Amino acid sequence: MPGPIALVRPVPDCFDRALVREGSPVIDTDVARAQHLEYCRHLAGAGYQVQIVPADEAHPDCVFIEDTAVVIGDTALITRPGAVGRRGEIEPVAEALSRYFRTTRVVAPGTIDGGDVLIVGGMVYVGRSQRTNEAGIEQLRAVAAEERLETTVVAVHDALHLKSAALPIDEGTLVVTRDAVDEHAFNGLHILYEADEERHRFSALPLRDGRVMVTASAPVTSSLVARAGHETVAIDVSQIQAADGGLTCMSILL
C-alpha cells in the first residue's frame, strides 16, 4: 500500500437531506463542503495521501464514509448499514479498499455501522446501537478473531454511534460523554469526560503526525485533551455536526 492513505468522499449537493437522529436542523451544504475541504487539507498536512471516492447524489450521507467499512489488520469488513437507505453507499468504498485489503462482507440479518467500531489498545470495541445489531457484532467478532484481536461489546444509550460518545485520542485514552455509553466496558483505559456544557459537541481524530484534530465547537473539552499532553488542532465542522457527523466519520485512515 503506497504510504498512509485517507479515504474520503465529498459532500454531495443533497447533503441537506442527510439523516438526522433528532430534530430538523437547517444544513448549509455549501458551508459543509467548505468545512470538508478544510478537513481534507488537514489530513494532507498531517502526511496522508487523500484518495477520493466520488460523491453519490442518491445518498445524502455518503460523506460519512467511515460507516461503510471497518479495517482490521489485513481485512476490510464491508458493512451493512443499519439505515436501509444507506446500503447503496458501500460498493464504491468496497472497490477502493479491495486494492489494499482482503474484503469480506456483513450479511443479513446483520447490520453494523463503522461508526460503532473503535480499535484501541489492541482491543476491538463495538457499540450495540440503533444501527448495529447482535448478528452484525458476531460477524465482526469473527473477523477480529481471524486477526487475533478480541472484541468487547459496548452498550450505546444516548448517541447515534459508539464513536459519537467515545473518542480515542491515543492508544490508552478515550474522551467519553457521560451516561451515553457503558463506559465500564473500557476497563483499563484512561477516560477523560466531555464537558457537560459541550455534550455531544466534541469529536476527535488522532493524526499520524502526533496531533489530535478536535472540533472547534468544544473548546473546554479540547483543553482537557491538550492538558493531557496532546497537541490539538481545532476545526469548524458545524454543518457536519448538524447532520450527526463528527471527525472520525468523514474518513477511513489506512
Coordinates of C-alpha atoms in Angstrom, one line a residue:
M1 CA 0.0 0.0 0.0
P2 CA 1.5 3.4 -1.0
G3 CA 2.1 5.4 2.2
P4 CA -0.6 6.3 4.7
I5 CA -3.9 6.9 3.0
A6 CA -7.1 8.8 4.0
L7 CA -10.1 7.6 2.0
V8 CA -12.8 10.3 1.8
R9 CA -16.0 11.1 -0.1
P10 CA -17.0 14.7 -0.9
V11 CA -20.2 16.4 0.4
P12 CA -23.0 15.8 -2.2
D13 CA -25.4 18.5 -3.3
C14 CA -28.2 16.6 -1.5
F15 CA -26.4 16.8 1.9
D16 CA -29.1 18.9 3.4
R17 CA -31.3 15.8 3.3
A18 CA -28.9 13.7 5.4
L19 CA -30.4 11.5 8.1
V20 CA -30.6 13.3 11.5
R21 CA -31.3 11.5 14.8
E22 CA -33.3 14.3 16.4
G23 CA -34.9 17.5 15.2
S24 CA -34.8 19.1 11.7
P25 CA -31.7 21.3 11.5
V26 CA -31.2 23.6 8.5
I27 CA -28.0 22.4 6.9
D28 CA -26.0 24.7 4.7
T29 CA -24.5 22.4 2.0
D30 CA -22.0 25.0 0.7
V31 CA -20.6 25.6 4.1
A32 CA -20.5 21.9 4.8
R33 CA -18.5 21.4 1.6
A34 CA -16.0 24.1 2.6
Q35 CA -15.6 22.6 6.0
H36 CA -15.0 19.2 4.5
L37 CA -12.3 20.6 2.2
E38 CA -10.6 22.1 5.2
Y39 CA -10.7 18.8 6.9
C40 CA -9.1 17.1 3.9
R41 CA -6.4 19.8 3.9
H42 CA -5.6 19.0 7.5
L43 CA -5.3 15.3 6.6
A44 CA -2.9 16.0 3.8
G45 CA -0.9 18.3 6.0
A46 CA -0.6 15.5 8.5
G47 CA 1.0 13.3 5.9
Y48 CA -1.9 11.3 4.5
Q49 CA -2.4 10.7 0.8
V50 CA -6.0 11.8 0.4
Q51 CA -7.8 9.5 -2.0
I52 CA -11.3 10.5 -3.1
V53 CA -14.2 8.2 -3.7
P54 CA -16.7 10.2 -5.8
A55 CA -19.8 11.6 -4.1
D56 CA -23.1 10.0 -4.8
E57 CA -26.1 12.3 -5.3
A58 CA -28.5 9.4 -4.5
H59 CA -27.1 9.2 -1.0
P60 CA -27.0 12.3 1.1
D61 CA -24.9 10.7 3.9
C62 CA -22.2 9.3 1.6
V63 CA -19.6 11.8 3.0
F64 CA -19.8 9.7 6.2
I65 CA -17.5 7.1 4.6
E66 CA -16.5 5.5 7.9
D67 CA -19.8 3.8 8.3
T68 CA -19.3 1.6 5.2
A69 CA -16.2 -0.4 6.2
V70 CA -14.1 -1.4 9.1
V71 CA -10.4 -2.2 8.5
I72 CA -9.0 -4.8 11.0
G73 CA -5.5 -5.9 10.2
D74 CA -5.3 -7.2 6.7
T75 CA -9.1 -7.4 6.3
A76 CA -11.6 -4.8 5.3
L77 CA -15.1 -5.7 6.6
I78 CA -17.6 -4.1 4.3
T79 CA -20.6 -3.2 6.4
R80 CA -24.3 -3.5 6.1
P81 CA -25.5 -0.1 7.4
G82 CA -28.4 -0.1 9.9
A83 CA -30.2 2.6 7.9
V84 CA -31.6 0.8 4.9
G85 CA -31.3 3.9 2.7
R86 CA -27.6 4.0 3.2
R87 CA -26.8 0.5 1.9
G88 CA -26.2 1.8 -1.6
E89 CA -23.2 3.7 -0.3
I90 CA -20.9 0.6 0.2
E91 CA -19.9 -0.6 -3.3
P92 CA -17.6 2.2 -4.4
V93 CA -15.9 2.1 -1.0
A94 CA -15.6 -1.7 -1.2
E95 CA -13.9 -1.4 -4.6
A96 CA -11.4 1.2 -3.3
L97 CA -10.5 -0.9 -0.3
S98 CA -10.1 -4.1 -2.4
R99 CA -6.9 -2.6 -3.9
Y100 CA -5.2 -2.9 -0.5
F101 CA -7.1 -5.5 1.6
R102 CA -8.8 -8.8 1.6
T103 CA -12.5 -7.9 1.8
T104 CA -15.4 -9.7 3.4
R105 CA -19.0 -8.5 4.0
V106 CA -21.6 -8.3 6.7
V107 CA -24.6 -10.3 5.5
A108 CA -28.3 -10.2 6.6
P109 CA -29.7 -10.2 9.1
G110 CA -26.5 -8.5 10.5
T111 CA -26.2 -4.7 10.5
I112 CA -23.2 -2.7 11.5
D113 CA -22.1 0.9 11.0
G114 CA -18.3 1.7 11.1
G115 CA -19.0 4.5 13.5
D116 CA -19.8 1.9 16.1
V117 CA -16.3 0.3 15.9
L118 CA -13.1 1.6 17.5
I119 CA -9.9 -0.2 17.9
V120 CA -7.6 0.9 20.7
G121 CA -5.1 -0.8 23.0
G122 CA -5.3 -4.0 20.9
M123 CA -9.0 -4.4 21.5
V124 CA -11.9 -4.1 19.1
Y125 CA -14.8 -2.2 20.8
V126 CA -18.2 -2.4 19.1
G127 CA -21.2 -0.4 20.0
R128 CA -24.6 -2.1 20.3
S129 CA -26.7 0.7 19.0
Q130 CA -29.8 1.5 16.8
R131 CA -27.6 0.9 13.8
T132 CA -25.6 -2.1 14.8
N133 CA -27.2 -5.4 15.9
E134 CA -26.1 -8.7 17.5
A135 CA -25.8 -10.5 14.2
G136 CA -23.5 -7.8 12.9
I137 CA -21.5 -7.8 16.1
E138 CA -20.9 -11.6 15.8
Q139 CA -19.7 -11.3 12.2
L140 CA -17.3 -8.5 13.3
R141 CA -16.1 -10.7 16.2
A142 CA -15.3 -13.5 13.8
V143 CA -13.2 -11.2 11.6
A144 CA -11.4 -9.7 14.6
A145 CA -10.6 -13.2 15.8
E146 CA -9.1 -14.1 12.5
E147 CA -6.8 -11.1 13.0
R148 CA -6.0 -12.3 16.6
L149 CA -7.9 -9.5 18.2
E150 CA -10.6 -9.7 21.0
T151 CA -13.9 -7.9 20.8
T152 CA -15.7 -6.1 23.6
V153 CA -19.4 -5.0 23.2
V154 CA -20.3 -1.6 24.5
A155 CA -24.0 -0.7 25.0
V156 CA -24.8 2.7 23.4
H157 CA -27.6 4.6 25.4
D158 CA -27.6 8.2 24.2
A159 CA -25.7 8.5 20.9
L160 CA -26.1 7.6 17.3
H161 CA -22.8 5.6 17.3
L162 CA -20.2 4.5 19.8
K163 CA -17.8 7.0 18.4
S164 CA -20.3 9.7 18.8
A165 CA -19.6 9.4 22.5
A166 CA -16.3 7.6 22.9
L167 CA -13.3 9.1 21.1
P168 CA -9.8 7.6 21.3
I169 CA -7.1 10.2 21.5
D170 CA -4.2 7.8 21.9
E171 CA -3.7 4.0 22.5
G172 CA -4.7 4.3 26.1
T173 CA -7.1 7.2 26.4
L174 CA -10.7 7.9 25.5
V175 CA -12.8 11.0 25.8
V176 CA -16.3 9.8 26.8
T177 CA -19.7 11.5 27.0
R178 CA -21.1 10.8 30.5
D179 CA -24.1 8.4 30.6
A180 CA -24.1 7.9 26.8
V181 CA -22.4 4.5 26.6
D182 CA -21.5 1.7 29.0
E183 CA -18.1 3.1 30.0
H184 CA -17.4 0.1 32.3
A185 CA -16.6 -1.8 29.1
F186 CA -13.4 0.4 28.8
N187 CA -11.8 -1.2 31.9
G188 CA -8.0 -0.5 31.7
L189 CA -8.3 2.6 29.6
H190 CA -7.9 6.1 30.9
I191 CA -11.1 8.1 30.5
L192 CA -11.4 11.9 30.1
Y193 CA -15.0 13.2 30.2
E194 CA -16.5 15.6 27.7
A195 CA -17.6 18.8 29.4
D196 CA -21.3 18.7 30.3
E197 CA -22.0 22.0 28.7
E198 CA -20.5 20.7 25.4
R199 CA -22.4 17.4 25.4
H200 CA -22.2 15.7 22.0
R201 CA -20.2 18.6 20.6
F202 CA -16.8 17.1 21.0
S203 CA -15.2 14.9 18.4
A204 CA -11.5 14.0 17.9
L205 CA -9.3 12.3 15.3
P206 CA -5.7 11.4 16.2
L207 CA -3.4 12.1 13.2
R208 CA -0.3 10.3 12.2
D209 CA 1.9 13.3 12.9
G210 CA 1.0 13.1 16.6
R211 CA -1.5 15.9 16.7
V212 CA -5.2 15.4 17.5
M213 CA -7.8 17.1 15.4
V214 CA -10.7 18.4 17.5
T215 CA -14.0 20.1 17.0
A216 CA -13.9 23.9 17.4
S217 CA -17.4 23.7 19.0
A218 CA -16.0 22.1 22.2
P219 CA -13.1 24.3 23.4
V220 CA -13.4 23.2 27.1
T221 CA -13.1 19.5 26.3
S222 CA -10.4 20.2 23.8
S223 CA -8.4 21.9 26.5
L224 CA -8.6 18.7 28.6
V225 CA -7.0 16.9 25.7
A226 CA -4.3 19.5 25.5
R227 CA -3.6 19.3 29.2
A228 CA -3.3 15.5 28.8
G229 CA -0.2 16.3 26.7
H230 CA -1.6 16.3 23.2
E231 CA -1.1 19.0 20.6
T232 CA -4.5 19.8 19.2
V233 CA -5.7 21.4 16.0
A234 CA -9.3 22.7 16.1
I235 CA -11.5 22.7 13.1
D236 CA -15.0 24.0 12.5
V237 CA -17.3 21.3 11.2
S238 CA -20.6 22.8 12.4
Q239 CA -22.6 21.7 9.4
I240 CA -21.2 18.2 9.5
Q241 CA -22.2 18.0 13.2
A242 CA -25.7 19.3 12.3
A243 CA -26.1 16.0 10.4
D244 CA -24.9 13.9 13.3
G245 CA -21.4 13.7 11.9
G246 CA -18.0 14.1 13.6
L247 CA -14.3 14.0 12.7
T248 CA -13.9 10.2 12.5
C249 CA -16.8 9.5 10.2
M250 CA -15.5 11.5 7.2
S251 CA -12.5 9.3 6.5
I252 CA -11.1 5.8 6.6
L253 CA -7.5 6.1 7.6
L254 CA -5.2 3.4 6.2

